[in-house]
Amino acid sequence: MATAPDLREIEQFLYHEARLLDENRYDEWLDLYTDTATYWVPLERGQKDPYETSSLIFDDRKLMEARVRQFRHPRRHAQTPSSRTCHMLGHIEPLDDGVGNAIRVRSNFILVEFRADRQFIYAGACEHRLVRAGAGYKIAAKRIDLVNSEGVLDGISILL
Amino acid sequence: MNSLNVPKFSDLIRPDRVHRALYTDPMLFELEMDRLFGRAWLVLGHESQVKAPGDFFTTRMARQPVLVTRDEGGAIRVLVNRCPHRGAVVCTEERGHTPHFQCGYHGWTFACDGALKHVPMANAYPEDPRGLGLRLAPVPRVAVYRGFIFGSLASTGPELLDFLGHMRTSFDDMVDRAPDGEIEVAGGVFKHAYDGNWKLMLENHNDTYHPAHVHASSIYAAKEQSDDTPTTGAGEIAVRQMRQNGVPPDVWDGLGLWTAAYGHSLMGDYHDDKRLVAALKDPTFAAYRAALERRHGPKRTDEILGVARFNTVVYPNCTFMSQFRQLRILHPVAVDRTIVYTYSFRLKGAPPQMFRDTVAFANVVNGTGSPVLTDDLELYARVQQGLLTQANDWVYVGRGFGGDVPDRDKTSRGSVGTSEIHIRNQFAAWAQYMAQAQ
């Protein structure tokens, strides 16, 4: 597909991903990702790779599937009660011309999590690598850089 | 009971149970900072964090900010991170390299050994402040064992080797596994917090009774996971580790669990997965074993790899996994809030893939977003909340009570691997520390 990307379509796709997470529709969320996708929340600012340095989360398809399955188990204690979340996305901008099969998209986000009478706020920048799949997109990689990734954090038991 | 009416320490601990005040009373927490954390040897870090003169990192001892440096002469120094002038914290960086430390308030400048080098506009002082003994105060005692840096805020007490006792062998295990005989901190530092008392983590790390219940969901998720799903290798390690937590009860009960003086303990290992523990069939491990044999020969290599341990607890501020190259340092913040720093280590001379596996293992076992760790943190918070109830003042730690047996090198062994002997032992040490004023 050699047409330039439609920014509106990309925005709608990212909003859709966020909505699936906010509505705890994890199986549908997983379906947005390719079989070889990675989901990465680096530990360090500007972290180069997920293999030589630890990550808050670094999931391949295998671990993404296990993580989603874990949500369904009645003894997923850290999600009992389950979190309610609200994603706010902004500053959505393509990072390349997208002429071809793939496009990288940068966005900023604020995420509020409420669970067990406590509220947590996460914020940061995302980079999605999207690939054309039929009429729409799939996510080949998502990188989430939290502003406080190097700070002290309570356990993260949600998907960002 | 409340803070204004604390009973005697001996009333708080019984042979098989302990009063909830030890987890909830803010005044006892303050006393712990003074009498326990202010006295015991604390693990501060590793020499590889201060390789060259001028290297430094900051940490805390009993909540107080300290600075660990390597001075111009190559010696390791542990200094209280507080300006002797008006009291400001001097170094605000987590780590780095510097020729000197300068206080942000009035520019007093200190050498890496803590000596006061420069005082701006010193002429207005009746006497040169450098002649008054003003400096970054050294922590009273510092010692190093196999590259691990320890400090104590007390000027007297047991020597480090006596304090560690049999736990020395776990530090040996960690270092001996390096083909080049050296390890180094690498791969980033996790910092996570939980809403619970510091003791809860130390009790949990050698608690082999909990995984089947606390980790039921990650065990389930991993056991149901197809082996055919694409992986970068990282998810593979994670899924294998989560499955291992689901070994049958007789495996947990059959493990060794040993305690020693000063509250320490260590447990045997439960792993039989050949991607997680050294096995010849795995190409990475085969190359690793060959590297060890080149240095030590086959007999010594067998001995090194034959040590099978999971967690070692060095009471009161550290737990580590010698076989899996993980070390956590805990920082009590308040009676109901604890911060934990987790470090990974690289085995020098081992194949590069070994460290990649260490990183993946760290993520799933100690990572802030780990499917495993997050369930532990939730349970710590639930215990903390539950202990605020007044209906029952006692926490029961009687599992295996009466079956503890003396073992080699001044240790005691639990009658079963799921014994709570390590918790009873921690409270015995707690009572000893707390009974004496500094």
mmCIF file of N, CA and C in Angstrom, chain B residues 318-386:
data_model
loop_
_atom_site.group_PDB
_atom_site.id
_atom_site.type_symbol
_atom_site.label_atom_id
_atom_site.label_comp_id
_atom_site.label_asym_id
_atom_site.label_seq_id
_atom_site.Cartn_x
_atom_site.Cartn_y
_atom_site.Cartn_z
ATOM 1 N N CYS B 318 18.411 -7.211 53.515
ATOM 2 C CA CYS B 318 18.800 -7.730 52.198
ATOM 3 C C CYS B 318 18.307 -9.154 51.992
ATOM 4 N N THR B 319 17.865 -9.434 50.787
ATOM 5 C CA THR B 319 17.680 -10.823 50.391
ATOM 6 C C THR B 319 18.313 -10.974 49.012
ATOM 7 N N PHE B 320 18.847 -12.148 48.744
ATOM 8 C CA PHE B 320 19.428 -12.333 47.411
ATOM 9 C C PHE B 320 19.310 -13.762 46.930
ATOM 10 N N MET B 321 19.444 -13.917 45.596
ATOM 11 C CA MET B 321 19.348 -15.212 44.936
ATOM 12 C C MET B 321 20.698 -15.482 44.304
ATOM 13 N N SER B 322 21.529 -16.247 45.006
ATOM 14 C CA SER B 322 22.897 -16.450 44.534
ATOM 15 C C SER B 322 22.918 -17.142 43.175
ATOM 16 N N GLN B 323 22.025 -18.104 42.989
ATOM 17 C CA GLN B 323 22.047 -18.874 41.740
ATOM 18 C C GLN B 323 21.473 -18.074 40.569
ATOM 19 N N PHE B 324 20.602 -17.100 40.891
ATOM 20 C CA PHE B 324 19.926 -16.358 39.818
ATOM 21 C C PHE B 324 20.386 -14.908 39.734
ATOM 22 N N ARG B 325 21.416 -14.552 40.533
ATOM 23 C CA ARG B 325 22.109 -13.276 40.345
ATOM 24 C C ARG B 325 21.214 -12.062 40.586
ATOM 25 N N GLN B 326 20.392 -12.160 41.626
ATOM 26 C CA GLN B 326 19.469 -11.087 42.006
ATOM 27 C C GLN B 326 19.726 -10.705 43.453
ATOM 28 N N LEU B 327 19.685 -9.402 43.747
ATOM 29 C CA LEU B 327 19.865 -8.956 45.126
ATOM 30 C C LEU B 327 18.931 -7.787 45.404
ATOM 31 N N ARG B 328 18.207 -7.873 46.530
ATOM 32 C CA ARG B 328 17.313 -6.772 46.891
ATOM 33 C C ARG B 328 17.773 -6.166 48.199
ATOM 34 N N ILE B 329 17.711 -4.837 48.225
ATOM 35 C CA ILE B 329 17.992 -4.094 49.445
ATOM 36 C C ILE B 329 16.706 -3.383 49.833
ATOM 37 N N LEU B 330 16.285 -3.585 51.072
ATOM 38 C CA LEU B 330 15.031 -2.933 51.459
ATOM 39 C C LEU B 330 15.315 -1.691 52.292
ATOM 40 N N HIS B 331 14.452 -0.704 52.070
ATOM 41 C CA HIS B 331 14.561 0.575 52.753
ATOM 42 C C HIS B 331 13.247 0.837 53.493
ATOM 43 N N PRO B 332 13.230 0.663 54.802
ATOM 44 C CA PRO B 332 12.002 0.987 55.532
ATOM 45 C C PRO B 332 11.767 2.496 55.460
ATOM 46 N N VAL B 333 10.555 2.894 55.169
ATOM 47 C CA VAL B 333 10.209 4.313 55.064
ATOM 48 C C VAL B 333 9.327 4.723 56.244
ATOM 49 N N ALA B 334 8.367 3.882 56.557
ATOM 50 C CA ALA B 334 7.456 4.103 57.678
ATOM 51 C C ALA B 334 6.993 2.731 58.142
ATOM 52 N N VAL B 335 6.274 2.698 59.241
ATOM 53 C CA VAL B 335 5.861 1.403 59.778
ATOM 54 C C VAL B 335 5.051 0.619 58.754
ATOM 55 N N ASP B 336 4.372 1.336 57.841
ATOM 56 C CA ASP B 336 3.509 0.674 56.864
ATOM 57 C C ASP B 336 3.917 0.993 55.415
ATOM 58 N N ARG B 337 5.171 1.329 55.210
ATOM 59 C CA ARG B 337 5.625 1.640 53.847
ATOM 60 C C ARG B 337 7.085 1.230 53.693
ATOM 61 N N THR B 338 7.379 0.488 52.635
ATOM 62 C CA THR B 338 8.723 -0.050 52.420
ATOM 63 C C THR B 338 9.107 0.106 50.956
ATOM 64 N N ILE B 339 10.337 0.509 50.710
ATOM 65 C CA ILE B 339 10.862 0.600 49.348
ATOM 66 C C ILE B 339 11.914 -0.491 49.178
ATOM 67 N N VAL B 340 11.908 -1.114 48.014
ATOM 68 C CA VAL B 340 12.849 -2.200 47.726
ATOM 69 C C VAL B 340 13.602 -1.876 46.437
ATOM 70 N N TYR B 341 14.919 -1.927 46.483
ATOM 71 C CA TYR B 341 15.751 -1.786 45.287
ATOM 72 C C TYR B 341 16.236 -3.180 44.900
ATOM 73 N N THR B 342 16.133 -3.495 43.617
ATOM 74 C CA THR B 342 16.585 -4.808 43.151
ATOM 75 C C THR B 342 17.667 -4.651 42.089
ATOM 76 N N TYR B 343 18.731 -5.405 42.261
ATOM 77 C CA TYR B 343 19.896 -5.338 41.372
ATOM 78 C C TYR B 343 20.122 -6.699 40.719
ATOM 79 N N SER B 344 20.578 -6.670 39.469
ATOM 80 C CA SER B 344 21.028 -7.888 38.800
ATOM 81 C C SER B 344 22.547 -7.854 38.688
ATOM 82 N N PHE B 345 23.122 -9.026 38.590
ATOM 83 C CA PHE B 345 24.577 -9.143 38.477
ATOM 84 C C PHE B 345 24.955 -9.925 37.222
ATOM 85 N N ARG B 346 26.030 -9.475 36.595
ATOM 86 C CA ARG B 346 26.598 -10.181 35.451
ATOM 87 C C ARG B 346 27.766 -11.033 35.937
ATOM 88 N N LEU B 347 27.789 -12.278 35.484
ATOM 89 C CA LEU B 347 28.914 -13.168 35.793
ATOM 90 C C LEU B 347 29.995 -12.912 34.767
ATOM 91 N N LYS B 348 31.118 -12.375 35.205
ATOM 92 C CA LYS B 348 32.188 -12.110 34.232
ATOM 93 C C LYS B 348 32.746 -13.427 33.712
ATOM 94 N N GLY B 349 32.915 -13.469 32.380
ATOM 95 C CA GLY B 349 33.435 -14.674 31.751
ATOM 96 C C GLY B 349 32.368 -15.652 31.303
ATOM 97 N N ALA B 350 31.090 -15.336 31.588
ATOM 98 C CA ALA B 350 30.002 -16.230 31.161
ATOM 99 C C ALA B 350 29.513 -15.803 29.779
ATOM 100 N N PRO B 351 28.885 -16.712 29.025
ATOM 101 C CA PRO B 351 28.377 -16.335 27.695
ATOM 102 C C PRO B 351 27.371 -15.176 27.811
ATOM 103 N N PRO B 352 27.367 -14.262 26.833
ATOM 104 C CA PRO B 352 26.469 -13.095 26.908
ATOM 105 C C PRO B 352 24.999 -13.468 27.107
ATOM 106 N N GLN B 353 24.581 -14.594 26.555
ATOM 107 C CA GLN B 353 23.171 -14.982 26.694
ATOM 108 C C GLN B 353 22.785 -15.204 28.160
ATOM 109 N N MET B 354 23.752 -15.590 28.982
ATOM 110 C CA MET B 354 23.465 -15.790 30.412
ATOM 111 C C MET B 354 22.892 -14.520 31.021
ATOM 112 N N PHE B 355 23.481 -13.384 30.634
ATOM 113 C CA PHE B 355 23.002 -12.138 31.237
ATOM 114 C C PHE B 355 21.647 -11.731 30.669
ATOM 115 N N ARG B 356 21.424 -12.023 29.403
ATOM 116 C CA ARG B 356 20.093 -11.753 28.837
ATOM 117 C C ARG B 356 19.034 -12.570 29.574
ATOM 118 N N ASP B 357 19.369 -13.787 29.903
ATOM 119 C CA ASP B 357 18.431 -14.618 30.675
ATOM 120 C C ASP B 357 18.243 -14.053 32.087
ATOM 121 N N THR B 358 19.325 -13.512 32.648
ATOM 122 C CA THR B 358 19.226 -12.893 33.977
ATOM 123 C C THR B 358 18.258 -11.715 33.935
ATOM 124 N N VAL B 359 18.354 -10.904 32.893
ATOM 125 C CA VAL B 359 17.467 -9.742 32.755
ATOM 126 C C VAL B 359 16.003 -10.203 32.641
ATOM 127 N N ALA B 360 15.761 -11.203 31.822
ATOM 128 C CA ALA B 360 14.388 -11.706 31.672
ATOM 129 C C ALA B 360 13.881 -12.295 32.986
ATOM 130 N N PHE B 361 14.757 -12.974 33.692
ATOM 131 C CA PHE B 361 14.388 -13.555 34.987
ATOM 132 C C PHE B 361 14.087 -12.440 35.994
ATOM 133 N N ALA B 362 14.928 -11.408 35.994
ATOM 134 C CA ALA B 362 14.713 -10.274 36.901
ATOM 135 C C ALA B 362 13.348 -9.640 36.639
ATOM 136 N N ASN B 363 13.019 -9.457 35.361
ATOM 137 C CA ASN B 363 11.739 -8.825 35.026
ATOM 138 C C ASN B 363 10.566 -9.607 35.602
ATOM 139 N N VAL B 364 10.614 -10.929 35.498
ATOM 140 C CA VAL B 364 9.441 -11.711 35.911
ATOM 141 C C VAL B 364 9.420 -11.955 37.420
ATOM 142 N N VAL B 365 10.584 -11.964 38.058
ATOM 143 C CA VAL B 365 10.613 -12.270 39.492
ATOM 144 C C VAL B 365 10.615 -10.993 40.335
ATOM 145 N N ASN B 366 11.348 -9.986 39.896
ATOM 146 C CA ASN B 366 11.522 -8.775 40.704
ATOM 147 C C ASN B 366 11.023 -7.503 40.037
ATOM 148 N N GLY B 367 10.494 -7.610 38.838
ATOM 149 C CA GLY B 367 10.092 -6.422 38.086
ATOM 150 C C GLY B 367 8.858 -5.749 38.675
ATOM 151 N N THR B 368 8.835 -4.425 38.517
ATOM 152 C CA THR B 368 7.717 -3.645 39.039
ATOM 153 C C THR B 368 6.398 -4.049 38.384
ATOM 154 N N GLY B 369 6.459 -4.485 37.130
ATOM 155 C CA GLY B 369 5.249 -4.923 36.439
ATOM 156 C C GLY B 369 5.150 -6.435 36.345
ATOM 157 N N SER B 370 5.864 -7.146 37.200
ATOM 158 C CA SER B 370 5.871 -8.607 37.139
ATOM 159 C C SER B 370 4.504 -9.203 37.480
ATOM 160 N N PRO B 371 4.075 -10.194 36.698
ATOM 161 C CA PRO B 371 2.824 -10.891 37.045
ATOM 162 C C PRO B 371 2.939 -11.652 38.376
ATOM 163 N N VAL B 372 4.150 -11.849 38.847
ATOM 164 C CA VAL B 372 4.388 -12.612 40.077
ATOM 165 C C VAL B 372 4.521 -11.657 41.265
ATOM 166 N N LEU B 373 5.481 -10.747 41.188
ATOM 167 C CA LEU B 373 5.768 -9.836 42.302
ATOM 168 C C LEU B 373 4.541 -9.019 42.706
ATOM 169 N N THR B 374 3.767 -8.566 41.733
ATOM 170 C CA THR B 374 2.632 -7.691 42.060
ATOM 171 C C THR B 374 1.635 -8.389 42.982
ATOM 172 N N ASP B 375 1.519 -9.707 42.852
ATOM 173 C CA ASP B 375 0.616 -10.414 43.772
ATOM 174 C C ASP B 375 1.211 -10.513 45.179
ATOM 175 N N ASP B 376 2.527 -10.597 45.288
ATOM 176 C CA ASP B 376 3.151 -10.544 46.620
ATOM 177 C C ASP B 376 2.883 -9.187 47.279
ATOM 178 N N LEU B 377 3.067 -8.129 46.511
ATOM 179 C CA LEU B 377 2.894 -6.785 47.082
ATOM 180 C C LEU B 377 1.466 -6.588 47.566
ATOM 181 N N GLU B 378 0.524 -7.109 46.816
ATOM 182 C CA GLU B 378 -0.888 -6.995 47.226
ATOM 183 C C GLU B 378 -1.117 -7.708 48.562
ATOM 184 N N LEU B 379 -0.492 -8.879 48.720
ATOM 185 C CA LEU B 379 -0.692 -9.610 49.979
ATOM 186 C C LEU B 379 -0.020 -8.911 51.151
ATOM 187 N N TYR B 380 1.127 -8.275 50.921
ATOM 188 C CA TYR B 380 1.743 -7.514 52.014
ATOM 189 C C TYR B 380 0.766 -6.431 52.484
ATOM 190 N N ALA B 381 0.149 -5.751 51.526
ATOM 191 C CA ALA B 381 -0.783 -4.676 51.886
ATOM 192 C C ALA B 381 -1.989 -5.236 52.639
ATOM 193 N N ARG B 382 -2.443 -6.422 52.234
ATOM 194 C CA ARG B 382 -3.601 -7.011 52.928
ATOM 195 C C ARG B 382 -3.243 -7.403 54.362
ATOM 196 N N VAL B 383 -2.044 -7.926 54.548
ATOM 197 C CA VAL B 383 -1.613 -8.259 55.911
ATOM 198 C C VAL B 383 -1.552 -6.982 56.744
ATOM 199 N N GLN B 384 -0.972 -5.948 56.176
ATOM 200 C CA GLN B 384 -0.850 -4.693 56.920
ATOM 201 C C GLN B 384 -2.226 -4.179 57.342
ATOM 202 N N GLN B 385 -3.184 -4.252 56.438
ATOM 203 C CA GLN B 385 -4.542 -3.806 56.775
ATOM 204 C C GLN B 385 -5.168 -4.711 57.825
ATOM 205 N N GLY B 386 -4.969 -6.019 57.645
ATOM 206 C CA GLY B 386 -5.581 -6.962 58.577
ATOM 207 C C GLY B 386 -5.055 -6.800 59.992
#
